[in-house]
Amino acid sequence: MESILAKCVIIGIHSFLATSFSFGLLSRRGANANNLNSYFSNRISNNNDLVSLPQSSGDSLPNDYKKNRNWNLSGEYGINAVGAWRISSNEHKVRVGVIDTGIQEHEDIKANLAPGWDFYNGNATTNEDPMAHGTHVAGIIGAIANNGIGIPGICHNVEIVPLQTRDERGSFSPRYTSDAIKYATNLWGTEQQIDILNYSVGGFGTINYFLGDIMDFPGLFVWAAGNDAHDVDSDINGFESFNLPNLISVGAIDSDVDAYKKTNYSSSGDNINIYAPGGHIYSLSSDNGYRYDTGTSMAAPHVSGVAALLLSNSNNLEASDIKEKILSSSSPLDVTLPSGKSQTVKYLNAYKALESLHSHSYSDSYKWLNEKTHRAYCLCGLYMDVGHAVRKNSSVCSICGGKASMGFIDIGS
Amino acid sequence: MVNDKRNKAKKYKALSFLPSIFACLFLPSCAKLEPDPYEYGAFYTIENLYNCGALNKDDVLNICYWSNNRAVYKKIGNEGDYKKIARDEYTIRDKGELSSEMEGWIIHDWYLKKARDGSWDAESHKLEESDVAISMHCGNYDGYIAILFSCPWYLNYTQSTYLKEIAGYSFLYNDDGIETVLWKAF
């Protein structure tokens, strides 16, 4: 009986911690954690059966996440967005501009939409998206999470700004794309600042018309590699400046069971910075519906979503910092490119990207909670898992990698 | 009596031509792609040649394989998803060669077609024959050559895809709307 009561109390404290983090009540987690030291010390001495605490809580798994449909977000070839959500504070609101066909006011994203602009027609009507392409792209980045319907977007504290540039035939003149980038540049430093631009159009390097505009934009520009299954290096040779510090080019990886690690359409080459899921991506469609879509158009918003996730946790990052963190935290993936060539490429990893915000030395940042089981509490985000929080001698939490800012509860010696 | 028989025979003879006449009238023709004519040959759609019997199902399978960059897909459900058919479930024939001379003719004819139908953004670029490029030679089929052209660099489209089903096989096409066509020399 006493044991059950103890568990209940601990679960209650766990819930309190989760809630407190959610509402930002604990400004310095280490300091507040110290207040719990005596309680946990007592529990250790009285009860070693702490492993039955819940494994995750709070924002870790949105109720609109469906494992069978969202292969792109978790699992062996997903980007581990689920892991990232577990350690994300979602503290800052991030604004992402989607240069595309417009965005429908789909019920699963409407609350996350900000006013935008139609650069082709010169007005503010951006919700007519007959192709529903921009709608699909926007959903990957910022569909409303935890609303019980559809899908969760990758970033859970985001505002999507529709920047519509298509003509009536559905094609895109570079002129209007240029205007859209300049528009975002002009908003920089204002309350309407657009932090990231997603461009799932054209194919990376196909046009240098707006290269100067990208260079002038202080935020991050994420560009789909293109679906022509060709080597982009031949397109952009001679344009050394395509390696801009604020530009990420994104290739696509498919999800077919017999064709994992292979894409039949994605453009490739050394100038593609990173790859992300692009095949069979389930997201928003017309008339409040949902559909699967395929292409590098779908891969780019995965990177934009992770970039937004980084900014929502640390809003002082420069575009070049975000690029560096996304690329350096990527997972190596051996792929067969459309040309038949095998190559090890960088594959997007949301969890590792977020984890990279908090690298530090852990030598003294924790104490063992239980010497017998080698288990300890780690306050990585809202996640508390006594079962596999800390491996002895590694000094690194196997869930979050450890965080200086969040640290571990110091339970005393 | 003999005359009656002769008259009947004449009547039957005349009637016997009717099915052939009807067949000529109602059989679908292998219509060329507009605008026409071109200089060296004419373009046709896969559906058209399949419907008029110039291509059979196996031909479509082979074209699909090359058009999808060595993959054959099957549509699943109504939400736009599809599945790759396992490679050991079908066989692909040798697709034959495309000579550089023939390639030049096809590119020239496609240039003429595009120059006439104006399906490019003339505001940003004047079409040149050098803008036309073949993305994939999808095989030779009894004189018809299957070709997938690439989207010219100066045209910008969204980078997602759509499925088009022909004879039970799904072609995965880019949003630029360029679909595999067949060309036959005059």
PDB file of N, CA, C and O in Angstrom, chain B residues 33-100:
ATOM      1  N   LEU B  33      -0.636  13.983 -81.618  1.00  0.00           N
ATOM      2  CA  LEU B  33      -0.712  15.105 -80.676  1.00  0.00           C
ATOM      3  C   LEU B  33      -0.683  16.415 -81.461  1.00  0.00           C
ATOM      4  O   LEU B  33       0.142  16.592 -82.346  1.00  0.00           O
ATOM      5  N   GLU B  34      -1.571  17.308 -81.116  1.00  0.00           N
ATOM      6  CA  GLU B  34      -1.580  18.625 -81.754  1.00  0.00           C
ATOM      7  C   GLU B  34      -0.468  19.484 -81.146  1.00  0.00           C
ATOM      8  O   GLU B  34      -0.093  19.275 -80.002  1.00  0.00           O
ATOM      9  N   PRO B  35       0.063  20.500 -81.771  1.00  0.00           N
ATOM     10  CA  PRO B  35      -0.205  20.820 -83.164  1.00  0.00           C
ATOM     11  C   PRO B  35       0.633  19.952 -84.105  1.00  0.00           C
ATOM     12  O   PRO B  35       1.674  19.447 -83.728  1.00  0.00           O
ATOM     13  N   ASP B  36       0.147  19.832 -85.295  1.00  0.00           N
ATOM     14  CA  ASP B  36       0.709  18.939 -86.291  1.00  0.00           C
ATOM     15  C   ASP B  36       0.661  19.693 -87.631  1.00  0.00           C
ATOM     16  O   ASP B  36      -0.207  20.536 -87.802  1.00  0.00           O
ATOM     17  N   PRO B  37       1.465  19.492 -88.603  1.00  0.00           N
ATOM     18  CA  PRO B  37       2.478  18.456 -88.671  1.00  0.00           C
ATOM     19  C   PRO B  37       3.839  18.927 -88.144  1.00  0.00           C
ATOM     20  O   PRO B  37       4.073  20.103 -87.968  1.00  0.00           O
ATOM     21  N   TYR B  38       4.681  17.949 -87.903  1.00  0.00           N
ATOM     22  CA  TYR B  38       6.053  18.233 -87.524  1.00  0.00           C
ATOM     23  C   TYR B  38       6.939  17.957 -88.732  1.00  0.00           C
ATOM     24  O   TYR B  38       6.464  17.602 -89.801  1.00  0.00           O
ATOM     25  N   GLU B  39       8.217  18.072 -88.556  1.00  0.00           N
ATOM     26  CA  GLU B  39       9.093  17.956 -89.726  1.00  0.00           C
ATOM     27  C   GLU B  39       9.489  16.515 -90.035  1.00  0.00           C
ATOM     28  O   GLU B  39       9.518  16.108 -91.189  1.00  0.00           O
ATOM     29  N   TYR B  40       9.773  15.735 -88.980  1.00  0.00           N
ATOM     30  CA  TYR B  40      10.292  14.378 -89.222  1.00  0.00           C
ATOM     31  C   TYR B  40       9.314  13.266 -88.851  1.00  0.00           C
ATOM     32  O   TYR B  40       9.431  12.150 -89.327  1.00  0.00           O
ATOM     33  N   GLY B  41       8.400  13.560 -87.933  1.00  0.00           N
ATOM     34  CA  GLY B  41       7.473  12.523 -87.486  1.00  0.00           C
ATOM     35  C   GLY B  41       6.322  13.148 -86.730  1.00  0.00           C
ATOM     36  O   GLY B  41       6.090  14.346 -86.842  1.00  0.00           O
ATOM     37  N   ALA B  42       5.615  12.345 -85.928  1.00  0.00           N
ATOM     38  CA  ALA B  42       4.490  12.885 -85.151  1.00  0.00           C
ATOM     39  C   ALA B  42       4.502  12.287 -83.753  1.00  0.00           C
ATOM     40  O   ALA B  42       5.042  11.203 -83.531  1.00  0.00           O
ATOM     41  N   PHE B  43       3.903  13.011 -82.818  1.00  0.00           N
ATOM     42  CA  PHE B  43       3.831  12.553 -81.428  1.00  0.00           C
ATOM     43  C   PHE B  43       2.448  11.986 -81.109  1.00  0.00           C
ATOM     44  O   PHE B  43       1.440  12.471 -81.623  1.00  0.00           O
ATOM     45  N   TYR B  44       2.432  10.981 -80.243  1.00  0.00           N
ATOM     46  CA  TYR B  44       1.183  10.342 -79.820  1.00  0.00           C
ATOM     47  C   TYR B  44       1.235  10.138 -78.305  1.00  0.00           C
ATOM     48  O   TYR B  44       2.309  10.006 -77.728  1.00  0.00           O
ATOM     49  N   THR B  45       0.043  10.080 -77.689  1.00  0.00           N
ATOM     50  CA  THR B  45       0.020   9.760 -76.253  1.00  0.00           C
ATOM     51  C   THR B  45       0.011   8.240 -76.078  1.00  0.00           C
ATOM     52  O   THR B  45      -0.400   7.496 -76.981  1.00  0.00           O
ATOM     53  N   ILE B  46       0.415   7.795 -74.888  1.00  0.00           N
ATOM     54  CA  ILE B  46       0.419   6.359 -74.590  1.00  0.00           C
ATOM     55  C   ILE B  46      -1.021   5.822 -74.616  1.00  0.00           C
ATOM     56  O   ILE B  46      -1.298   4.781 -75.222  1.00  0.00           O
ATOM     57  N   GLU B  47      -1.938   6.564 -73.978  1.00  0.00           N
ATOM     58  CA  GLU B  47      -3.331   6.106 -73.896  1.00  0.00           C
ATOM     59  C   GLU B  47      -3.905   5.915 -75.289  1.00  0.00           C
ATOM     60  O   GLU B  47      -4.597   4.934 -75.575  1.00  0.00           O
ATOM     61  N   ASN B  48      -3.601   6.878 -76.153  1.00  0.00           N
ATOM     62  CA  ASN B  48      -4.153   6.826 -77.499  1.00  0.00           C
ATOM     63  C   ASN B  48      -3.680   5.593 -78.256  1.00  0.00           C
ATOM     64  O   ASN B  48      -4.478   4.876 -78.865  1.00  0.00           O
ATOM     65  N   LEU B  49      -2.393   5.340 -78.179  1.00  0.00           N
ATOM     66  CA  LEU B  49      -1.847   4.189 -78.908  1.00  0.00           C
ATOM     67  C   LEU B  49      -2.315   2.877 -78.275  1.00  0.00           C
ATOM     68  O   LEU B  49      -2.513   1.880 -78.968  1.00  0.00           O
ATOM     69  N   TYR B  50      -2.507   2.899 -76.962  1.00  0.00           N
ATOM     70  CA  TYR B  50      -3.002   1.690 -76.281  1.00  0.00           C
ATOM     71  C   TYR B  50      -4.462   1.431 -76.683  1.00  0.00           C
ATOM     72  O   TYR B  50      -4.844   0.309 -77.008  1.00  0.00           O
ATOM     73  N   ASN B  51      -5.251   2.509 -76.693  1.00  0.00           N
ATOM     74  CA  ASN B  51      -6.671   2.353 -77.028  1.00  0.00           C
ATOM     75  C   ASN B  51      -6.894   1.943 -78.480  1.00  0.00           C
ATOM     76  O   ASN B  51      -7.860   1.264 -78.798  1.00  0.00           O
ATOM     77  N   CYS B  52      -5.999   2.375 -79.362  1.00  0.00           N
ATOM     78  CA  CYS B  52      -6.209   2.016 -80.771  1.00  0.00           C
ATOM     79  C   CYS B  52      -5.453   0.743 -81.149  1.00  0.00           C
ATOM     80  O   CYS B  52      -5.418   0.365 -82.316  1.00  0.00           O
ATOM     81  N   GLY B  53      -4.847   0.116 -80.155  1.00  0.00           N
ATOM     82  CA  GLY B  53      -4.250  -1.196 -80.388  1.00  0.00           C
ATOM     83  C   GLY B  53      -2.828  -1.183 -80.886  1.00  0.00           C
ATOM     84  O   GLY B  53      -2.244  -2.235 -81.137  1.00  0.00           O
ATOM     85  N   ALA B  54      -2.234  -0.013 -81.028  1.00  0.00           N
ATOM     86  CA  ALA B  54      -0.846   0.040 -81.502  1.00  0.00           C
ATOM     87  C   ALA B  54       0.129  -0.388 -80.401  1.00  0.00           C
ATOM     88  O   ALA B  54       1.253  -0.803 -80.681  1.00  0.00           O
ATOM     89  N   LEU B  55      -0.297  -0.258 -79.141  1.00  0.00           N
ATOM     90  CA  LEU B  55       0.505  -0.739 -78.012  1.00  0.00           C
ATOM     91  C   LEU B  55      -0.315  -1.763 -77.244  1.00  0.00           C
ATOM     92  O   LEU B  55      -1.527  -1.595 -77.092  1.00  0.00           O
ATOM     93  N   ASN B  56       0.330  -2.805 -76.739  1.00  0.00           N
ATOM     94  CA  ASN B  56      -0.391  -3.733 -75.877  1.00  0.00           C
ATOM     95  C   ASN B  56      -0.011  -3.478 -74.416  1.00  0.00           C
ATOM     96  O   ASN B  56       0.821  -2.620 -74.117  1.00  0.00           O
ATOM     97  N   LYS B  57      -0.616  -4.255 -73.513  1.00  0.00           N
ATOM     98  CA  LYS B  57      -0.417  -4.015 -72.082  1.00  0.00           C
ATOM     99  C   LYS B  57       1.054  -4.170 -71.679  1.00  0.00           C
ATOM    100  O   LYS B  57       1.560  -3.426 -70.836  1.00  0.00           O
ATOM    101  N   ASP B  58       1.710  -5.135 -72.298  1.00  0.00           N
ATOM    102  CA  ASP B  58       3.113  -5.357 -71.971  1.00  0.00           C
ATOM    103  C   ASP B  58       3.975  -4.171 -72.412  1.00  0.00           C
ATOM    104  O   ASP B  58       4.947  -3.813 -71.733  1.00  0.00           O
ATOM    105  N   ASP B  59       3.606  -3.577 -73.546  1.00  0.00           N
ATOM    106  CA  ASP B  59       4.325  -2.376 -73.992  1.00  0.00           C
ATOM    107  C   ASP B  59       4.173  -1.259 -72.957  1.00  0.00           C
ATOM    108  O   ASP B  59       5.133  -0.564 -72.630  1.00  0.00           O
ATOM    109  N   VAL B  60       2.929  -1.101 -72.460  1.00  0.00           N
ATOM    110  CA  VAL B  60       2.673  -0.041 -71.466  1.00  0.00           C
ATOM    111  C   VAL B  60       3.500  -0.286 -70.213  1.00  0.00           C
ATOM    112  O   VAL B  60       4.088   0.642 -69.644  1.00  0.00           O
ATOM    113  N   LEU B  61       3.559  -1.551 -69.793  1.00  0.00           N
ATOM    114  CA  LEU B  61       4.371  -1.911 -68.621  1.00  0.00           C
ATOM    115  C   LEU B  61       5.825  -1.488 -68.826  1.00  0.00           C
ATOM    116  O   LEU B  61       6.455  -0.892 -67.946  1.00  0.00           O
ATOM    117  N   ASN B  62       6.354  -1.794 -70.019  1.00  0.00           N
ATOM    118  CA  ASN B  62       7.744  -1.458 -70.306  1.00  0.00           C
ATOM    119  C   ASN B  62       7.980   0.052 -70.339  1.00  0.00           C
ATOM    120  O   ASN B  62       8.965   0.544 -69.798  1.00  0.00           O
ATOM    121  N   ILE B  63       7.042   0.760 -70.948  1.00  0.00           N
ATOM    122  CA  ILE B  63       7.179   2.226 -70.993  1.00  0.00           C
ATOM    123  C   ILE B  63       7.120   2.792 -69.575  1.00  0.00           C
ATOM    124  O   ILE B  63       7.891   3.676 -69.196  1.00  0.00           O
ATOM    125  N   CYS B  64       6.182   2.245 -68.788  1.00  0.00           N
ATOM    126  CA  CYS B  64       5.998   2.705 -67.410  1.00  0.00           C
ATOM    127  C   CYS B  64       7.293   2.520 -66.613  1.00  0.00           C
ATOM    128  O   CYS B  64       7.714   3.407 -65.866  1.00  0.00           O
ATOM    129  N   TYR B  65       7.915   1.372 -66.781  1.00  0.00           N
ATOM    130  CA  TYR B  65       9.148   1.050 -66.049  1.00  0.00           C
ATOM    131  C   TYR B  65      10.232   2.104 -66.303  1.00  0.00           C
ATOM    132  O   TYR B  65      10.862   2.615 -65.381  1.00  0.00           O
ATOM    133  N   TRP B  66      10.413   2.432 -67.582  1.00  0.00           N
ATOM    134  CA  TRP B  66      11.473   3.394 -67.904  1.00  0.00           C
ATOM    135  C   TRP B  66      11.053   4.826 -67.545  1.00  0.00           C
ATOM    136  O   TRP B  66      11.861   5.625 -67.088  1.00  0.00           O
ATOM    137  N   SER B  67       9.773   5.104 -67.773  1.00  0.00           N
ATOM    138  CA  SER B  67       9.276   6.459 -67.486  1.00  0.00           C
ATOM    139  C   SER B  67       9.409   6.790 -66.002  1.00  0.00           C
ATOM    140  O   SER B  67       9.704   7.930 -65.625  1.00  0.00           O
ATOM    141  N   ASN B  68       9.182   5.778 -65.153  1.00  0.00           N
ATOM    142  CA  ASN B  68       9.306   5.974 -63.702  1.00  0.00           C
ATOM    143  C   ASN B  68      10.736   5.779 -63.221  1.00  0.00           C
ATOM    144  O   ASN B  68      10.963   5.595 -62.028  1.00  0.00           O
ATOM    145  N   ASN B  69      11.669   5.808 -64.141  1.00  0.00           N
ATOM    146  CA  ASN B  69      13.079   5.622 -63.802  1.00  0.00           C
ATOM    147  C   ASN B  69      13.314   4.259 -63.141  1.00  0.00           C
ATOM    148  O   ASN B  69      13.775   4.179 -62.007  1.00  0.00           O
ATOM    149  N   ARG B  70      12.916   3.230 -63.869  1.00  0.00           N
ATOM    150  CA  ARG B  70      13.127   1.831 -63.456  1.00  0.00           C
ATOM    151  C   ARG B  70      12.263   1.412 -62.275  1.00  0.00           C
ATOM    152  O   ARG B  70      12.732   0.791 -61.316  1.00  0.00           O
ATOM    153  N   ALA B  71      10.994   1.772 -62.340  1.00  0.00           N
ATOM    154  CA  ALA B  71      10.058   1.331 -61.299  1.00  0.00           C
ATOM    155  C   ALA B  71       8.660   1.263 -61.891  1.00  0.00           C
ATOM    156  O   ALA B  71       8.331   2.030 -62.798  1.00  0.00           O
ATOM    157  N   VAL B  72       7.871   0.323 -61.390  1.00  0.00           N
ATOM    158  CA  VAL B  72       6.458   0.247 -61.795  1.00  0.00           C
ATOM    159  C   VAL B  72       5.610   0.376 -60.543  1.00  0.00           C
ATOM    160  O   VAL B  72       5.855  -0.306 -59.548  1.00  0.00           O
ATOM    161  N   TYR B  73       4.644   1.263 -60.592  1.00  0.00           N
ATOM    162  CA  TYR B  73       3.823   1.533 -59.417  1.00  0.00           C
ATOM    163  C   TYR B  73       2.389   1.071 -59.624  1.00  0.00           C
ATOM    164  O   TYR B  73       1.903   0.968 -60.754  1.00  0.00           O
ATOM    165  N   LYS B  74       1.742   0.842 -58.489  1.00  0.00           N
ATOM    166  CA  LYS B  74       0.337   0.473 -58.491  1.00  0.00           C
ATOM    167  C   LYS B  74      -0.375   1.383 -57.507  1.00  0.00           C
ATOM    168  O   LYS B  74       0.098   1.583 -56.385  1.00  0.00           O
ATOM    169  N   LYS B  75      -1.477   1.954 -57.939  1.00  0.00           N
ATOM    170  CA  LYS B  75      -2.222   2.876 -57.088  1.00  0.00           C
ATOM    171  C   LYS B  75      -2.817   2.147 -55.882  1.00  0.00           C
ATOM    172  O   LYS B  75      -3.288   1.020 -56.013  1.00  0.00           O
ATOM    173  N   ILE B  76      -2.815   2.800 -54.727  1.00  0.00           N
ATOM    174  CA  ILE B  76      -3.462   2.239 -53.530  1.00  0.00           C
ATOM    175  C   ILE B  76      -4.477   3.251 -53.017  1.00  0.00           C
ATOM    176  O   ILE B  76      -4.119   4.401 -52.751  1.00  0.00           O
ATOM    177  N   GLY B  77      -5.694   2.824 -52.858  1.00  0.00           N
ATOM    178  CA  GLY B  77      -6.721   3.679 -52.256  1.00  0.00           C
ATOM    179  C   GLY B  77      -7.001   4.934 -53.058  1.00  0.00           C
ATOM    180  O   GLY B  77      -6.613   5.048 -54.233  1.00  0.00           O
ATOM    181  N   ASN B  78      -7.657   5.868 -52.410  1.00  0.00           N
ATOM    182  CA  ASN B  78      -8.054   7.088 -53.111  1.00  0.00           C
ATOM    183  C   ASN B  78      -7.400   8.338 -52.549  1.00  0.00           C
ATOM    184  O   ASN B  78      -7.869   9.442 -52.760  1.00  0.00           O
ATOM    185  N   GLU B  79      -6.339   8.141 -51.782  1.00  0.00           N
ATOM    186  CA  GLU B  79      -5.700   9.309 -51.176  1.00  0.00           C
ATOM    187  C   GLU B  79      -4.353   9.621 -51.814  1.00  0.00           C
ATOM    188  O   GLU B  79      -3.521  10.290 -51.224  1.00  0.00           O
ATOM    189  N   GLY B  80      -4.170   9.136 -53.038  1.00  0.00           N
ATOM    190  CA  GLY B  80      -2.965   9.490 -53.780  1.00  0.00           C
ATOM    191  C   GLY B  80      -1.765   8.611 -53.500  1.00  0.00           C
ATOM    192  O   GLY B  80      -0.668   8.899 -53.974  1.00  0.00           O
ATOM    193  N   ASP B  81      -1.960   7.532 -52.721  1.00  0.00           N
ATOM    194  CA  ASP B  81      -0.801   6.710 -52.412  1.00  0.00           C
ATOM    195  C   ASP B  81      -0.615   5.621 -53.481  1.00  0.00           C
ATOM    196  O   ASP B  81      -1.544   5.304 -54.238  1.00  0.00           O
ATOM    197  N   TYR B  82       0.546   5.064 -53.503  1.00  0.00           N
ATOM    198  CA  TYR B  82       0.867   4.036 -54.484  1.00  0.00           C
ATOM    199  C   TYR B  82       1.930   3.113 -53.917  1.00  0.00           C
ATOM    200  O   TYR B  82       2.552   3.427 -52.899  1.00  0.00           O
ATOM    201  N   LYS B  83       2.099   2.002 -54.590  1.00  0.00           N
ATOM    202  CA  LYS B  83       3.068   1.025 -54.105  1.00  0.00           C
ATOM    203  C   LYS B  83       3.952   0.594 -55.260  1.00  0.00           C
ATOM    204  O   LYS B  83       3.472   0.456 -56.399  1.00  0.00           O
ATOM    205  N   LYS B  84       5.190   0.359 -54.965  1.00  0.00           N
ATOM    206  CA  LYS B  84       6.099  -0.136 -56.003  1.00  0.00           C
ATOM    207  C   LYS B  84       5.874  -1.630 -56.172  1.00  0.00           C
ATOM    208  O   LYS B  84       5.842  -2.370 -55.187  1.00  0.00           O
ATOM    209  N   ILE B  85       5.686  -2.070 -57.402  1.00  0.00           N
ATOM    210  CA  ILE B  85       5.520  -3.502 -57.655  1.00  0.00           C
ATOM    211  C   ILE B  85       6.907  -4.151 -57.615  1.00  0.00           C
ATOM    212  O   ILE B  85       7.860  -3.630 -58.211  1.00  0.00           O
ATOM    213  N   ALA B  86       6.992  -5.250 -56.871  1.00  0.00           N
ATOM    214  CA  ALA B  86       8.301  -5.917 -56.712  1.00  0.00           C
ATOM    215  C   ALA B  86       8.886  -6.266 -58.074  1.00  0.00           C
ATOM    216  O   ALA B  86       8.170  -6.694 -58.984  1.00  0.00           O
ATOM    217  N   ARG B  87      10.165  -6.069 -58.201  1.00  0.00           N
ATOM    218  CA  ARG B  87      10.838  -6.220 -59.497  1.00  0.00           C
ATOM    219  C   ARG B  87      10.748  -7.648 -60.040  1.00  0.00           C
ATOM    220  O   ARG B  87      10.775  -7.851 -61.258  1.00  0.00           O
ATOM    221  N   ASP B  88      10.627  -8.641 -59.151  1.00  0.00           N
ATOM    222  CA  ASP B  88      10.569 -10.026 -59.646  1.00  0.00           C
ATOM    223  C   ASP B  88       9.154 -10.428 -60.092  1.00  0.00           C
ATOM    224  O   ASP B  88       8.919 -11.568 -60.500  1.00  0.00           O
ATOM    225  N   GLU B  89       8.228  -9.491 -60.033  1.00  0.00           N
ATOM    226  CA  GLU B  89       6.865  -9.810 -60.460  1.00  0.00           C
ATOM    227  C   GLU B  89       6.606  -9.479 -61.929  1.00  0.00           C
ATOM    228  O   GLU B  89       5.502  -9.673 -62.434  1.00  0.00           O
ATOM    229  N   TYR B  90       7.591  -8.920 -62.599  1.00  0.00           N
ATOM    230  CA  TYR B  90       7.410  -8.607 -64.023  1.00  0.00           C
ATOM    231  C   TYR B  90       8.758  -8.647 -64.738  1.00  0.00           C
ATOM    232  O   TYR B  90       9.810  -8.577 -64.092  1.00  0.00           O
ATOM    233  N   THR B  91       8.694  -8.778 -66.048  1.00  0.00           N
ATOM    234  CA  THR B  91       9.940  -8.776 -66.818  1.00  0.00           C
ATOM    235  C   THR B  91       9.940  -7.590 -67.783  1.00  0.00           C
ATOM    236  O   THR B  91       8.889  -7.177 -68.283  1.00  0.00           O
ATOM    237  N   ILE B  92      11.104  -7.096 -67.987  1.00  0.00           N
ATOM    238  CA  ILE B  92      11.262  -5.935 -68.865  1.00  0.00           C
ATOM    239  C   ILE B  92      12.134  -6.336 -70.053  1.00  0.00           C
ATOM    240  O   ILE B  92      13.184  -6.953 -69.878  1.00  0.00           O
ATOM    241  N   ARG B  93      11.669  -5.970 -71.252  1.00  0.00           N
ATOM    242  CA  ARG B  93      12.417  -6.307 -72.470  1.00  0.00           C
ATOM    243  C   ARG B  93      13.551  -5.301 -72.671  1.00  0.00           C
ATOM    244  O   ARG B  93      13.564  -4.231 -72.062  1.00  0.00           O
ATOM    245  N   ASP B  94      14.441  -5.649 -73.557  1.00  0.00           N
ATOM    246  CA  ASP B  94      15.466  -4.703 -73.975  1.00  0.00           C
ATOM    247  C   ASP B  94      14.763  -3.524 -74.657  1.00  0.00           C
ATOM    248  O   ASP B  94      13.908  -3.727 -75.520  1.00  0.00           O
ATOM    249  N   LYS B  95      15.100  -2.327 -74.277  1.00  0.00           N
ATOM    250  CA  LYS B  95      14.336  -1.193 -74.807  1.00  0.00           C
ATOM    251  C   LYS B  95      14.826  -0.691 -76.162  1.00  0.00           C
ATOM    252  O   LYS B  95      14.212   0.190 -76.759  1.00  0.00           O
ATOM    253  N   GLY B  96      15.913  -1.251 -76.646  1.00  0.00           N
ATOM    254  CA  GLY B  96      16.416  -0.831 -77.954  1.00  0.00           C
ATOM    255  C   GLY B  96      17.243   0.437 -77.861  1.00  0.00           C
ATOM    256  O   GLY B  96      17.378   1.029 -76.794  1.00  0.00           O
ATOM    257  N   GLU B  97      17.753   0.847 -78.974  1.00  0.00           N
ATOM    258  CA  GLU B  97      18.667   1.999 -79.011  1.00  0.00           C
ATOM    259  C   GLU B  97      17.960   3.235 -79.546  1.00  0.00           C
ATOM    260  O   GLU B  97      16.979   3.127 -80.282  1.00  0.00           O
ATOM    261  N   LEU B  98      18.492   4.363 -79.174  1.00  0.00           N
ATOM    262  CA  LEU B  98      18.031   5.623 -79.777  1.00  0.00           C
ATOM    263  C   LEU B  98      19.257   6.282 -80.388  1.00  0.00           C
ATOM    264  O   LEU B  98      20.156   6.743 -79.669  1.00  0.00           O
ATOM    265  N   SER B  99      19.290   6.301 -81.722  1.00  0.00           N
ATOM    266  CA  SER B  99      20.467   6.857 -82.381  1.00  0.00           C
ATOM    267  C   SER B  99      20.499   8.376 -82.184  1.00  0.00           C
ATOM    268  O   SER B  99      19.458   9.009 -81.970  1.00  0.00           O
ATOM    269  N   SER B 100      21.678   8.939 -82.250  1.00  0.00           N
ATOM    270  CA  SER B 100      21.790  10.389 -82.042  1.00  0.00           C
ATOM    271  C   SER B 100      21.074  11.152 -83.154  1.00  0.00           C
ATOM    272  O   SER B 100      20.538  12.235 -82.928  1.00  0.00           O
TER     273      SER B 100
END
